[in-house]
Amino acid sequence: MSDAEFRVQFAGPLVSFQDAGRRGHMRFGVPASGPMDRLAYRAALAALGATADATVIEVSMGGLQLECVSGRLSLALAGGDFHIEIGGTKLSGWVVFEIEAGQRLSIRPGKQGSWAYLAFAGDLQAERWLGHAATHSTSGFGGGQLQTGQRLRVENAQLREDRHGQIALAELRNMADPMRVVMGPQDRCFTDTILSSYRQEEFRLTDAYDRMGVRLSGPELTLSEALSIPSEPITRGSVQVSGDGVATVLLADHQTTGGYPKIATILACDTDRLTQLRAGDSLRFQPVSAEEAVTISRSYAAALDAYLAEIGEPKGTLAQRLMRENLISGYELSAEANDAAEPGGSARK
Amino acid sequence: MQELTFLPVADHALMVQLGTEVSEALSAQVVALDKAISAAGIEGVQETVPAFVNLLVEFDPLVTDHATLQAQITGCAERAEVRDNAGTLHEVPVCYDADLAPDLAAVAEARGISEEEAIALHLSGDYRVGMYGFAPGYAYLSGVPEALRVPRKPAPVRGIPRGAVLIAGPQCLVTTLKMPTGWSIIGRSPTEVLCNDPARPFLFDVGDRIKFRRIDRAEFDASYREDAT
């Protein structure tokens, strides 16, 4: 085992270090942060055989270019439909691949999806805050946002050839499905007419979208009374409505308390799916009961665990795989298959 | 203890509502319930977030659910001991020099008092941590004396340095980061609410009490650090 080093040739805005997130400090004004799309983060780590809370780079639509300065190691990329170019070779995301000193890696967004996770076989070094490298974007605490010219170091860099190749896409979610919500806590502040348009009409993401949240456009969600609630705790997935009737969905770096009424809160699994939409993409909401929400959550967790276990299995040595599946052309074929896939890695049923 | 109202929040949280009006008495109840939930060690509870009139309980839906928690928290409320002035008392030094207190003159003028009277009023307040929010370590302190209260400014001002002592309405806070604010800046404190101590990363707990102490420029300069954490 040895170390590997990279130089950041270019990092777009909101490209940051993330890990599983720092839970437990919301009472002190600190949200968990961590990956916007927890499914894709976990998939990249599982496919690479990395620990479940390892530090990765969350790549935004701004893209990322790295140069490997020293070492040789395996990497994984999973998330939206992102494209990779490495040493002149093109790959599609949802892949485990290798890089060595002298090679350049470029990651750019494709047609769909907003975030991708670049995981390293080894320990990616990053600043930690409260024990975690997860970047809280508003304060910059944690690993921070990547800067052009910055050096990255990976300790214990490893080559895991038995894991190289495409990552099977998760059939856990369909991007076109409505976002399931539990209504409230302040749904009582809206008239029945407003509540029914919330349930039935289409909303769109706007470009007011960052790690704190995304503002939506759609029907105006007028409050039935000039409502002033004392500031109260808010959570990831909250759909808060400002005085002008505009809804904002709170995401990984949300403020922990606030005084705007919340019409509903999106289930965790659907909040992750929502983050892979882009400005202009449409969405609908579908209310479910609290009991249904827990049931959905549990079946999703079981399916996710099964999927992660499946993609976490090493594929075998290179020689074995060349024998088995003629991998050289296999790369090309699966790259095309990925182009047709849904964003966020959700395959069509 | 007030009667509790429970509101489900998605698949992973439960809002426990103790009332609707902000008061010292209600805050003390929130703190008491928060402590009781923590002491009960309820399976599946990941964290609790106390605020002015309610408390959010984040939980692992693979372990528990809203109804189970509701029953357990109702039990906790029966055992909770509400105590006035139960929190730890902290003394927070403040320097009110004009360059560190750009809004002090305007606040004094708005309330028809002198700057020295405004400072004396600020120092006379008994403050209590009602909740955290906005940004890491931003502790909302209630207890600004009536005669010093001013509304928020119409538009926020950017780039306010760490340690700024702000007031708006009945609330006061000491900032931890360079951030915009629409509150009035009446002083600056060298106190670090983000302690950079893994064992105790935040100086105050919700429910703690605070008294401000005036310091001169020499004492301020000796202890203020420009960079946070």
Coordinates of C-alpha atoms in Angstrom, one line a residue:
Chain A
M1 CA 0.0 0.0 0.0
S2 CA 1.2 3.5 -0.7
D3 CA -0.2 7.0 -1.1
A4 CA -1.6 8.7 -4.1
E5 CA -1.7 12.4 -4.8
F6 CA -3.9 14.5 -7.1
R7 CA -3.9 18.1 -8.2
V8 CA -7.3 19.8 -8.7
Q9 CA -7.1 21.3 -12.2
F10 CA -10.6 22.6 -12.1
A11 CA -13.4 22.4 -9.5
G12 CA -16.8 23.9 -10.3
P13 CA -18.9 25.6 -7.6
L14 CA -20.3 23.4 -4.9
V15 CA -17.9 20.5 -5.4
S16 CA -17.1 19.5 -1.9
F17 CA -15.8 16.8 0.4
Q18 CA -18.6 14.8 2.0
D19 CA -18.9 11.7 4.2
A20 CA -22.0 10.1 5.7
G21 CA -22.6 13.3 7.6
R22 CA -22.4 14.5 11.2
R23 CA -25.6 13.7 13.0
G24 CA -26.5 14.8 16.5
H25 CA -25.7 18.5 16.5
M26 CA -29.0 20.0 15.1
R27 CA -29.7 21.3 18.6
F28 CA -26.6 23.5 18.2
G29 CA -27.6 24.8 14.8
V30 CA -25.6 22.2 12.8
P31 CA -27.4 20.1 10.2
A32 CA -26.0 16.7 9.3
S33 CA -24.8 17.8 5.9
G34 CA -23.3 14.8 4.0
P35 CA -24.3 13.7 0.5
M36 CA -27.3 15.2 -1.2
D37 CA -28.1 11.8 -2.7
R38 CA -27.3 9.3 -0.1
L39 CA -28.2 6.3 -2.3
A40 CA -25.6 7.2 -4.9
Y41 CA -23.0 7.9 -2.2
R42 CA -23.5 4.5 -0.7
A43 CA -23.5 2.8 -4.1
A44 CA -20.1 4.3 -5.0
L45 CA -18.6 3.1 -1.7
A46 CA -20.2 -0.3 -1.9
A47 CA -19.0 -1.0 -5.4
L48 CA -15.5 0.0 -4.4
G49 CA -15.6 -2.0 -1.2
A50 CA -14.9 1.1 0.9
T51 CA -16.2 1.7 4.4
A52 CA -19.8 3.0 4.6
D53 CA -18.9 6.5 6.0
A54 CA -15.7 7.1 3.9
T55 CA -14.8 10.6 2.7
V56 CA -15.7 11.2 -1.0
I57 CA -15.9 14.1 -3.4
E58 CA -19.4 15.3 -4.2
V59 CA -19.3 16.5 -7.8
S60 CA -21.8 19.2 -8.8
M61 CA -23.0 20.1 -12.3
G62 CA -20.0 22.4 -12.3
G63 CA -17.8 19.4 -12.9
L64 CA -14.3 18.4 -11.7
Q65 CA -10.9 17.8 -13.3
L66 CA -8.1 16.1 -11.4
E67 CA -4.6 15.1 -12.4
C68 CA -3.1 12.1 -10.7
V69 CA 0.4 13.3 -9.6
S70 CA 1.5 10.1 -8.0
G71 CA 0.3 6.6 -7.2
R72 CA -2.1 4.2 -8.8
L73 CA -5.5 3.3 -7.4
S74 CA -9.1 2.4 -8.1
L75 CA -12.0 5.0 -8.0
A76 CA -15.7 4.8 -8.3
L77 CA -18.2 7.3 -9.6
A78 CA -22.0 7.0 -9.1
G79 CA -24.7 9.6 -9.1
G80 CA -26.6 11.4 -11.9
D81 CA -25.8 10.7 -15.5
F82 CA -22.2 12.1 -15.4
H83 CA -19.5 11.4 -18.0
I84 CA -15.9 10.6 -17.3
E85 CA -12.9 11.2 -19.5
I86 CA -9.6 9.6 -18.3
G87 CA -6.4 9.5 -20.3
G88 CA -8.4 10.0 -23.5
T89 CA -10.9 7.2 -22.7
K90 CA -14.5 8.0 -22.2
L91 CA -16.6 6.2 -19.6
S92 CA -20.1 6.7 -18.3
G93 CA -20.8 7.1 -14.6
W94 CA -21.7 4.2 -12.3
V95 CA -18.3 2.7 -12.9
V96 CA -15.3 1.5 -10.9
F97 CA -12.0 2.3 -12.8
E98 CA -8.4 3.0 -12.2
I99 CA -6.1 6.0 -12.5
E100 CA -2.3 6.3 -12.3
A101 CA 0.3 9.0 -12.1
G102 CA 0.3 11.2 -15.2
Q103 CA -3.4 10.6 -16.1
R104 CA -6.0 13.3 -16.1
L105 CA -9.6 12.7 -15.0
S106 CA -12.5 14.9 -16.1
I107 CA -16.0 14.5 -14.8
R108 CA -18.8 16.4 -16.5
P109 CA -22.6 16.3 -16.1
G110 CA -24.5 14.5 -18.9
K111 CA -28.2 14.9 -19.7
Q112 CA -29.6 14.3 -16.3
G113 CA -28.8 14.4 -12.6
S114 CA -27.2 17.0 -10.4
W115 CA -24.7 15.3 -8.2
A116 CA -22.2 12.4 -8.5
Y117 CA -19.9 10.8 -5.9
L118 CA -16.2 10.1 -6.6
A119 CA -14.9 7.5 -4.1
F120 CA -11.3 6.5 -3.7
A121 CA -9.9 3.1 -2.7
G122 CA -7.9 4.4 0.2
D123 CA -8.3 7.2 2.7
L124 CA -9.0 10.5 1.1
Q125 CA -7.5 13.1 3.5
A126 CA -9.7 16.1 4.4
E127 CA -10.2 18.5 7.2
R128 CA -12.7 17.3 9.8
W129 CA -15.1 19.2 12.0
L130 CA -16.8 17.5 14.9
G131 CA -15.3 14.3 13.7
H132 CA -16.6 14.5 10.1
A133 CA -15.2 15.6 6.7
A134 CA -18.8 16.4 5.5
T135 CA -18.8 20.0 4.3
H136 CA -21.4 22.4 5.7
S137 CA -21.5 24.7 2.7
T138 CA -22.6 27.9 4.4
S139 CA -19.8 27.9 7.0
G140 CA -17.2 25.9 5.0
F141 CA -16.7 23.7 8.0
G142 CA -15.6 20.1 7.4
G143 CA -13.5 19.2 4.3
G144 CA -14.6 22.3 2.5
Q145 CA -15.2 23.0 -1.2
L146 CA -12.5 22.0 -3.6
Q147 CA -10.4 24.8 -5.1
T148 CA -8.5 24.8 -8.3
G149 CA -4.9 24.2 -7.6
Q150 CA -5.5 22.3 -4.4
R151 CA -3.7 19.0 -3.7
L152 CA -5.5 15.9 -2.6
R153 CA -3.9 13.0 -0.8
V154 CA -5.1 9.5 -0.6
E155 CA -3.4 7.4 2.1
N156 CA -3.3 3.6 1.7
A157 CA -4.2 3.9 -1.9
Q158 CA -5.2 0.5 -3.4
L159 CA -5.9 -1.0 -6.8
R160 CA -9.0 -3.2 -6.7
E161 CA -9.1 -4.7 -10.1
D162 CA -11.6 -7.3 -9.0
R163 CA -14.1 -4.5 -8.7
H164 CA -13.5 -2.6 -11.9
G165 CA -16.3 -2.2 -14.4
Q166 CA -19.8 -0.9 -14.5
I167 CA -21.9 -0.7 -11.4
A168 CA -25.4 -2.2 -11.8
L169 CA -28.0 0.5 -11.6
A170 CA -30.4 0.6 -8.7
E171 CA -34.0 -0.3 -9.6
L172 CA -35.1 1.4 -6.4
R173 CA -36.6 4.5 -7.6
N174 CA -38.3 6.0 -10.7
M175 CA -37.5 9.7 -11.2
A176 CA -41.0 10.4 -12.6
D177 CA -42.8 9.2 -9.5
P178 CA -44.4 11.8 -7.2
M179 CA -42.5 12.8 -4.1
R180 CA -44.2 11.2 -1.1
V181 CA -44.8 13.5 1.8
V182 CA -46.4 13.5 5.2
M183 CA -48.5 16.6 5.5
G184 CA -47.7 19.2 8.1
P185 CA -46.7 20.3 10.7
Q186 CA -48.4 23.5 9.6
D187 CA -50.8 22.2 6.8
R188 CA -53.6 23.7 9.0
C189 CA -52.4 27.1 7.9
F190 CA -53.6 26.5 4.3
T191 CA -57.1 26.4 2.9
D192 CA -58.5 23.2 1.5
T193 CA -58.3 24.7 -2.0
I194 CA -54.5 25.4 -1.5
L195 CA -54.0 21.9 0.0
S196 CA -55.7 20.3 -3.0
S197 CA -53.7 22.2 -5.5
Y198 CA -50.5 21.2 -3.6
R199 CA -51.5 17.6 -3.9
Q200 CA -52.6 17.7 -7.5
E201 CA -50.7 20.3 -9.4
E202 CA -47.2 20.2 -10.9
F203 CA -44.2 22.1 -9.4
R204 CA -40.8 22.8 -11.0
L205 CA -37.4 23.2 -9.5
T206 CA -36.0 26.7 -10.0
D207 CA -32.3 27.5 -10.4
A208 CA -32.3 28.8 -6.8
Y209 CA -30.8 25.5 -5.9
D210 CA -27.9 24.8 -3.6
R211 CA -27.0 22.4 -0.8
M212 CA -29.3 24.3 1.6
G213 CA -32.4 23.8 -0.4
V214 CA -34.2 24.4 -3.7
R215 CA -37.0 26.9 -4.4
L216 CA -39.9 25.6 -6.4
S217 CA -42.2 27.3 -8.9
G218 CA -45.8 26.3 -9.2
P219 CA -49.2 27.1 -7.7
E220 CA -49.0 29.9 -5.1
L221 CA -49.4 28.4 -1.7
T222 CA -51.2 31.3 0.0
L223 CA -51.5 31.2 3.7
S224 CA -55.1 31.3 5.0
E225 CA -54.1 33.8 7.7
A226 CA -51.2 36.1 8.3
L227 CA -49.4 33.4 10.3
S228 CA -46.5 34.0 12.7
I229 CA -45.2 30.9 14.3
P230 CA -42.3 31.0 16.7
S231 CA -39.1 29.6 15.1
E232 CA -39.1 25.9 15.4
P233 CA -36.9 22.9 14.4
I234 CA -36.9 22.0 10.7
T235 CA -35.5 19.0 9.0
R236 CA -34.2 17.8 5.7
G237 CA -37.1 17.4 3.3
S238 CA -39.3 20.1 4.8
V239 CA -41.4 22.0 2.3
Q240 CA -41.5 25.5 3.8
V241 CA -43.7 28.2 2.4
S242 CA -42.6 31.9 2.6
G243 CA -45.0 34.8 3.0
D244 CA -45.3 35.2 -0.8
G245 CA -46.6 31.6 -1.2
V246 CA -43.4 30.2 -2.6
A247 CA -42.3 26.7 -1.6
T248 CA -38.7 25.7 -0.8
V249 CA -37.5 22.2 -0.1
L250 CA -34.8 22.1 2.5
L251 CA -31.8 19.8 1.8
A252 CA -28.6 18.6 3.3
D253 CA -27.3 21.9 4.6
H254 CA -30.6 23.3 5.8
Q255 CA -31.0 25.7 8.6
T256 CA -32.0 23.8 11.8
T257 CA -34.7 26.2 12.9
G258 CA -37.0 28.6 11.1
G259 CA -40.2 30.5 11.4
Y260 CA -41.8 29.7 8.0
P261 CA -44.8 27.3 8.0
K262 CA -44.2 23.9 6.6
I263 CA -47.0 22.5 4.4
A264 CA -45.4 19.0 4.3
T265 CA -42.2 17.0 4.7
I266 CA -40.8 14.7 2.0
L267 CA -39.8 11.2 2.9
A268 CA -36.0 10.7 3.2
C269 CA -35.7 8.4 0.2
D270 CA -37.7 10.7 -2.0
T271 CA -35.7 13.7 -0.8
D272 CA -32.6 12.0 -2.1
R273 CA -34.3 11.3 -5.4
L274 CA -35.4 15.0 -5.7
T275 CA -31.8 16.2 -5.4
Q276 CA -31.0 14.5 -8.8
L277 CA -33.6 16.7 -10.6
R278 CA -32.5 19.9 -12.3
A279 CA -33.9 23.4 -12.6
G280 CA -36.9 23.2 -14.8
D281 CA -37.7 19.6 -14.0
S282 CA -41.2 19.0 -12.8
L283 CA -42.4 17.1 -9.7
R284 CA -45.6 16.3 -7.9
F285 CA -46.4 15.6 -4.3
Q286 CA -48.3 12.6 -3.0
P287 CA -49.4 12.7 0.7
V288 CA -49.1 9.5 2.7
S289 CA -49.9 8.8 6.3
A290 CA -47.2 8.6 8.9
E291 CA -47.7 4.8 9.2
E292 CA -47.4 4.4 5.4
A293 CA -44.3 6.6 5.5
V294 CA -42.6 4.3 7.9
T295 CA -43.6 1.2 5.9
I296 CA -42.2 2.8 2.7
S297 CA -39.0 3.7 4.5
R298 CA -38.5 0.1 5.8
S299 CA -39.1 -1.6 2.5
Y300 CA -36.8 0.9 0.8
A301 CA -34.1 0.3 3.3
A302 CA -34.4 -3.5 2.8
A303 CA -34.2 -3.1 -1.0
L304 CA -31.3 -0.7 -0.7
D305 CA -29.4 -3.1 1.6
A306 CA -29.9 -6.0 -0.9
Y307 CA -28.8 -3.8 -3.8
L308 CA -25.6 -2.6 -1.9
A309 CA -24.8 -6.2 -1.0
E310 CA -25.2 -7.2 -4.7
I311 CA -22.9 -4.4 -6.1
G312 CA -20.5 -4.9 -3.2
E313 CA -19.5 -8.3 -4.4
P314 CA -16.1 -8.3 -6.1
K315 CA -16.4 -9.2 -9.7
G316 CA -13.3 -11.4 -9.7
T317 CA -9.8 -11.0 -11.0
L318 CA -9.2 -9.3 -14.4
A319 CA -8.2 -12.7 -15.9
Q320 CA -11.4 -14.4 -14.7
R321 CA -13.5 -11.6 -16.0
L322 CA -11.9 -11.4 -19.4
M323 CA -12.6 -15.1 -19.6
R324 CA -16.2 -14.6 -18.5
E325 CA -17.5 -11.5 -20.2
N326 CA -15.0 -10.1 -22.7
L327 CA -14.7 -6.9 -20.6
I328 CA -13.0 -4.8 -23.2
S329 CA -16.1 -4.5 -25.4
G330 CA -18.2 -4.7 -22.3
Y331 CA -17.1 -1.2 -21.3
E332 CA -18.5 0.2 -24.5
L333 CA -21.8 -1.7 -24.3
S334 CA -22.5 -0.7 -20.7
A335 CA -21.6 2.9 -21.4
E336 CA -24.3 3.0 -24.1
A337 CA -26.8 1.3 -21.8
N338 CA -26.1 3.9 -19.2
D339 CA -26.9 6.8 -21.6
A340 CA -30.4 5.5 -21.9
A341 CA -30.9 5.1 -18.1
E342 CA -32.8 7.4 -15.9
P343 CA -31.0 10.1 -14.0
G344 CA -29.9 9.3 -10.4
G345 CA -29.1 5.8 -11.5
S346 CA -32.7 4.6 -11.4
A347 CA -33.2 2.0 -14.1
R348 CA -36.6 1.7 -15.7
K349 CA -38.5 -1.3 -14.6
Chain B
M1 CA -46.4 20.2 32.1
Q2 CA -48.7 21.4 29.3
E3 CA -50.6 18.9 27.3
L4 CA -48.5 17.7 24.4
T5 CA -49.5 17.7 20.7
F6 CA -47.7 15.4 18.4
L7 CA -47.2 16.0 14.7
P8 CA -45.5 13.5 12.4
V9 CA -42.7 14.8 10.3
A10 CA -42.0 12.6 7.2
D11 CA -40.8 9.1 8.0
H12 CA -38.1 10.0 10.4
A13 CA -39.2 12.7 13.0
L14 CA -41.9 13.7 15.4
M15 CA -42.7 17.3 16.4
V16 CA -43.7 17.6 20.1
Q17 CA -45.6 20.8 20.6
L18 CA -45.9 22.1 24.2
G19 CA -47.6 25.4 23.4
T20 CA -47.8 28.3 20.9
E21 CA -46.7 31.4 22.8
V22 CA -43.0 32.0 23.6
S23 CA -42.5 32.4 27.4
E24 CA -39.8 31.6 30.0
A25 CA -42.2 29.0 31.6
L26 CA -42.7 27.2 28.3
S27 CA -39.0 27.2 27.5
A28 CA -38.3 25.6 30.9
Q29 CA -40.9 22.9 30.1
V30 CA -39.2 22.2 26.7
V31 CA -35.8 21.9 28.4
A32 CA -37.3 19.6 31.1
L33 CA -38.9 17.3 28.5
D34 CA -35.8 17.3 26.4
K35 CA -33.8 16.1 29.5
A36 CA -36.4 13.5 30.3
I37 CA -36.3 12.0 26.8
S38 CA -32.5 12.0 26.9
A39 CA -32.5 10.3 30.3
A40 CA -35.0 7.7 29.1
G41 CA -32.6 6.4 26.4
I42 CA -35.5 5.6 24.1
E43 CA -34.6 3.1 21.4
G44 CA -34.4 4.5 17.9
V45 CA -34.1 8.2 19.0
Q46 CA -31.2 9.7 17.1
E47 CA -31.4 13.3 18.3
T48 CA -33.7 15.9 19.8
V49 CA -33.9 19.6 18.8
P50 CA -35.4 21.8 21.5
A51 CA -36.8 25.2 20.5
F52 CA -39.1 27.9 22.1
V53 CA -42.4 26.1 22.1
N54 CA -41.6 22.6 20.7
L55 CA -39.1 19.9 20.4
L56 CA -38.2 17.8 17.3
V57 CA -37.4 14.2 17.8
E58 CA -35.4 12.6 15.0
F59 CA -35.6 8.8 14.9
D60 CA -34.6 5.7 13.0
P61 CA -37.7 4.4 11.2
L62 CA -36.1 0.9 11.0
V63 CA -36.2 0.8 14.8
T64 CA -39.3 2.7 15.9
D65 CA -42.3 4.7 14.6
H66 CA -44.3 7.8 15.4
A67 CA -47.0 6.1 17.5
T68 CA -44.5 4.1 19.6
L69 CA -42.5 7.3 20.3
Q70 CA -45.6 9.3 21.1
A71 CA -46.5 6.9 23.9
Q72 CA -43.0 6.9 25.2
I73 CA -42.6 10.7 25.1
T74 CA -46.0 11.1 26.9
G75 CA -44.5 8.9 29.6
C76 CA -41.4 11.1 29.7
A77 CA -43.5 14.2 30.1
E78 CA -45.2 12.7 33.2
R79 CA -41.8 12.2 34.8
A80 CA -40.2 15.5 33.6
E81 CA -39.2 17.8 36.4
V82 CA -39.7 21.5 35.4
R83 CA -37.2 23.7 37.2
D84 CA -36.8 27.5 36.8
N85 CA -33.3 28.8 36.3
A86 CA -32.0 25.3 36.0
G87 CA -29.4 26.0 33.3
T88 CA -25.7 26.7 33.8
L89 CA -24.9 30.5 34.2
H90 CA -22.3 31.8 31.7
E91 CA -20.6 35.2 31.9
V92 CA -20.0 36.6 28.4
P93 CA -17.6 39.6 28.1
V94 CA -18.6 42.4 25.6
C95 CA -16.7 45.4 24.4
Y96 CA -19.0 48.3 23.4
D97 CA -16.4 50.5 21.7
A98 CA -18.0 52.4 18.8
D99 CA -16.1 50.7 16.0
L100 CA -17.2 47.3 17.3
A101 CA -20.8 48.5 17.9
P102 CA -21.8 50.2 14.7
D103 CA -25.6 50.3 15.5
L104 CA -25.4 51.2 19.2
A105 CA -26.0 54.9 18.5
A106 CA -29.0 54.2 16.3
V107 CA -30.5 51.8 18.9
A108 CA -30.0 54.4 21.6
E109 CA -31.6 57.1 19.5
A110 CA -34.5 54.9 18.5
R111 CA -35.3 54.3 22.2
G112 CA -34.6 57.9 23.3
I113 CA -31.8 57.0 25.6
S114 CA -28.0 57.6 25.7
E115 CA -25.5 55.1 24.5
E116 CA -24.3 54.5 28.1
E117 CA -28.0 53.9 29.1
A118 CA -28.3 51.4 26.3
I119 CA -25.2 49.6 27.4
A120 CA -26.4 49.6 31.0
L121 CA -29.8 48.1 29.9
H122 CA -28.0 45.4 27.8
L123 CA -25.9 44.5 30.8
S124 CA -28.9 44.4 33.1
G125 CA -30.7 41.7 31.2
D126 CA -31.0 38.1 32.4
Y127 CA -30.6 36.0 29.2
R128 CA -31.6 32.5 28.5
V129 CA -30.7 30.2 25.6
G130 CA -34.1 29.5 23.9
M131 CA -32.7 27.6 20.9
Y132 CA -30.0 27.5 18.3
G133 CA -30.5 28.2 14.6
F134 CA -29.5 30.1 11.4
A135 CA -25.9 28.9 11.5
P136 CA -23.7 26.6 13.6
G137 CA -23.5 27.9 17.2
Y138 CA -26.0 30.8 16.7
A139 CA -27.7 30.6 20.1
Y140 CA -30.9 32.7 20.4
L141 CA -30.9 34.4 23.8
S142 CA -34.2 35.7 25.1
G143 CA -34.2 38.5 27.7
V144 CA -33.4 41.8 26.1
P145 CA -35.0 44.4 28.4
E146 CA -38.1 46.0 27.1
A147 CA -36.6 49.5 26.9
L148 CA -33.8 48.3 24.6
R149 CA -35.9 46.4 22.1
V150 CA -35.7 47.5 18.5
P151 CA -37.1 45.8 15.4
R152 CA -35.0 44.0 12.8
K153 CA -33.5 46.2 10.1
P154 CA -35.3 46.3 6.8
A155 CA -32.4 44.7 4.9
P156 CA -29.5 42.5 6.1
V157 CA -25.9 43.9 6.2
R158 CA -23.2 41.5 4.9
G159 CA -19.9 40.4 6.3
I160 CA -20.5 40.9 10.0
P161 CA -17.5 39.5 11.8
R162 CA -17.5 36.6 14.3
G163 CA -18.3 37.6 17.9
A164 CA -20.7 40.4 17.0
V165 CA -23.3 41.0 19.8
L166 CA -26.7 41.5 18.1
I167 CA -30.2 42.4 19.2
A168 CA -33.6 42.3 17.6
G169 CA -36.9 42.5 19.5
P170 CA -36.5 40.5 22.8
Q171 CA -33.6 38.4 21.4
C172 CA -29.9 38.7 21.5
L173 CA -27.1 36.6 20.0
V174 CA -23.3 36.4 19.7
T175 CA -22.3 35.4 16.2
T176 CA -19.9 32.6 15.5
L177 CA -19.2 33.1 11.8
K178 CA -18.8 36.0 9.3
M179 CA -22.4 36.2 8.1
P180 CA -25.0 38.7 7.0
T181 CA -27.4 40.0 9.6
G182 CA -30.5 42.2 9.8
W183 CA -30.1 42.6 13.6
S184 CA -28.5 45.6 15.3
I185 CA -24.8 45.2 16.2
I186 CA -24.3 46.7 19.7
G187 CA -20.9 45.2 20.7
R188 CA -18.4 42.5 20.1
S189 CA -17.4 39.6 22.3
P190 CA -14.2 37.5 22.3
T191 CA -16.3 34.5 23.7
E192 CA -16.2 31.6 21.3
V193 CA -19.5 29.7 21.3
L194 CA -17.9 27.2 18.9
C195 CA -15.3 26.0 21.3
N196 CA -13.3 23.7 19.0
D197 CA -13.2 21.2 21.9
P198 CA -14.3 17.7 20.8
A199 CA -15.6 17.0 24.3
R200 CA -17.7 20.1 24.4
P201 CA -17.9 21.7 21.0
F202 CA -20.6 24.3 21.8
L203 CA -20.4 26.6 24.8
F204 CA -24.1 26.8 25.7
D205 CA -26.9 24.3 26.1
V206 CA -30.5 25.3 25.4
G207 CA -31.8 26.4 28.8
D208 CA -28.5 27.9 30.0
R209 CA -28.5 31.5 31.4
I210 CA -26.2 34.3 30.3
K211 CA -25.0 37.5 31.9
F212 CA -23.0 40.0 29.9
R213 CA -19.9 41.7 31.4
R214 CA -18.4 44.9 30.0
I215 CA -14.8 44.8 29.1
D216 CA -12.4 47.5 27.8
R217 CA -10.5 47.5 24.6
A218 CA -7.3 46.1 26.0
E219 CA -9.1 43.1 27.5
F220 CA -11.0 42.6 24.2
D221 CA -7.9 42.8 22.0
A222 CA -6.0 40.4 24.3
S223 CA -8.6 37.6 23.8
Y224 CA -10.4 38.1 20.5
R225 CA -9.4 35.8 17.6
E226 CA -10.3 36.8 14.1
D227 CA -10.7 33.2 12.8
A228 CA -13.3 30.8 14.0
T229 CA -12.5 27.2 14.8

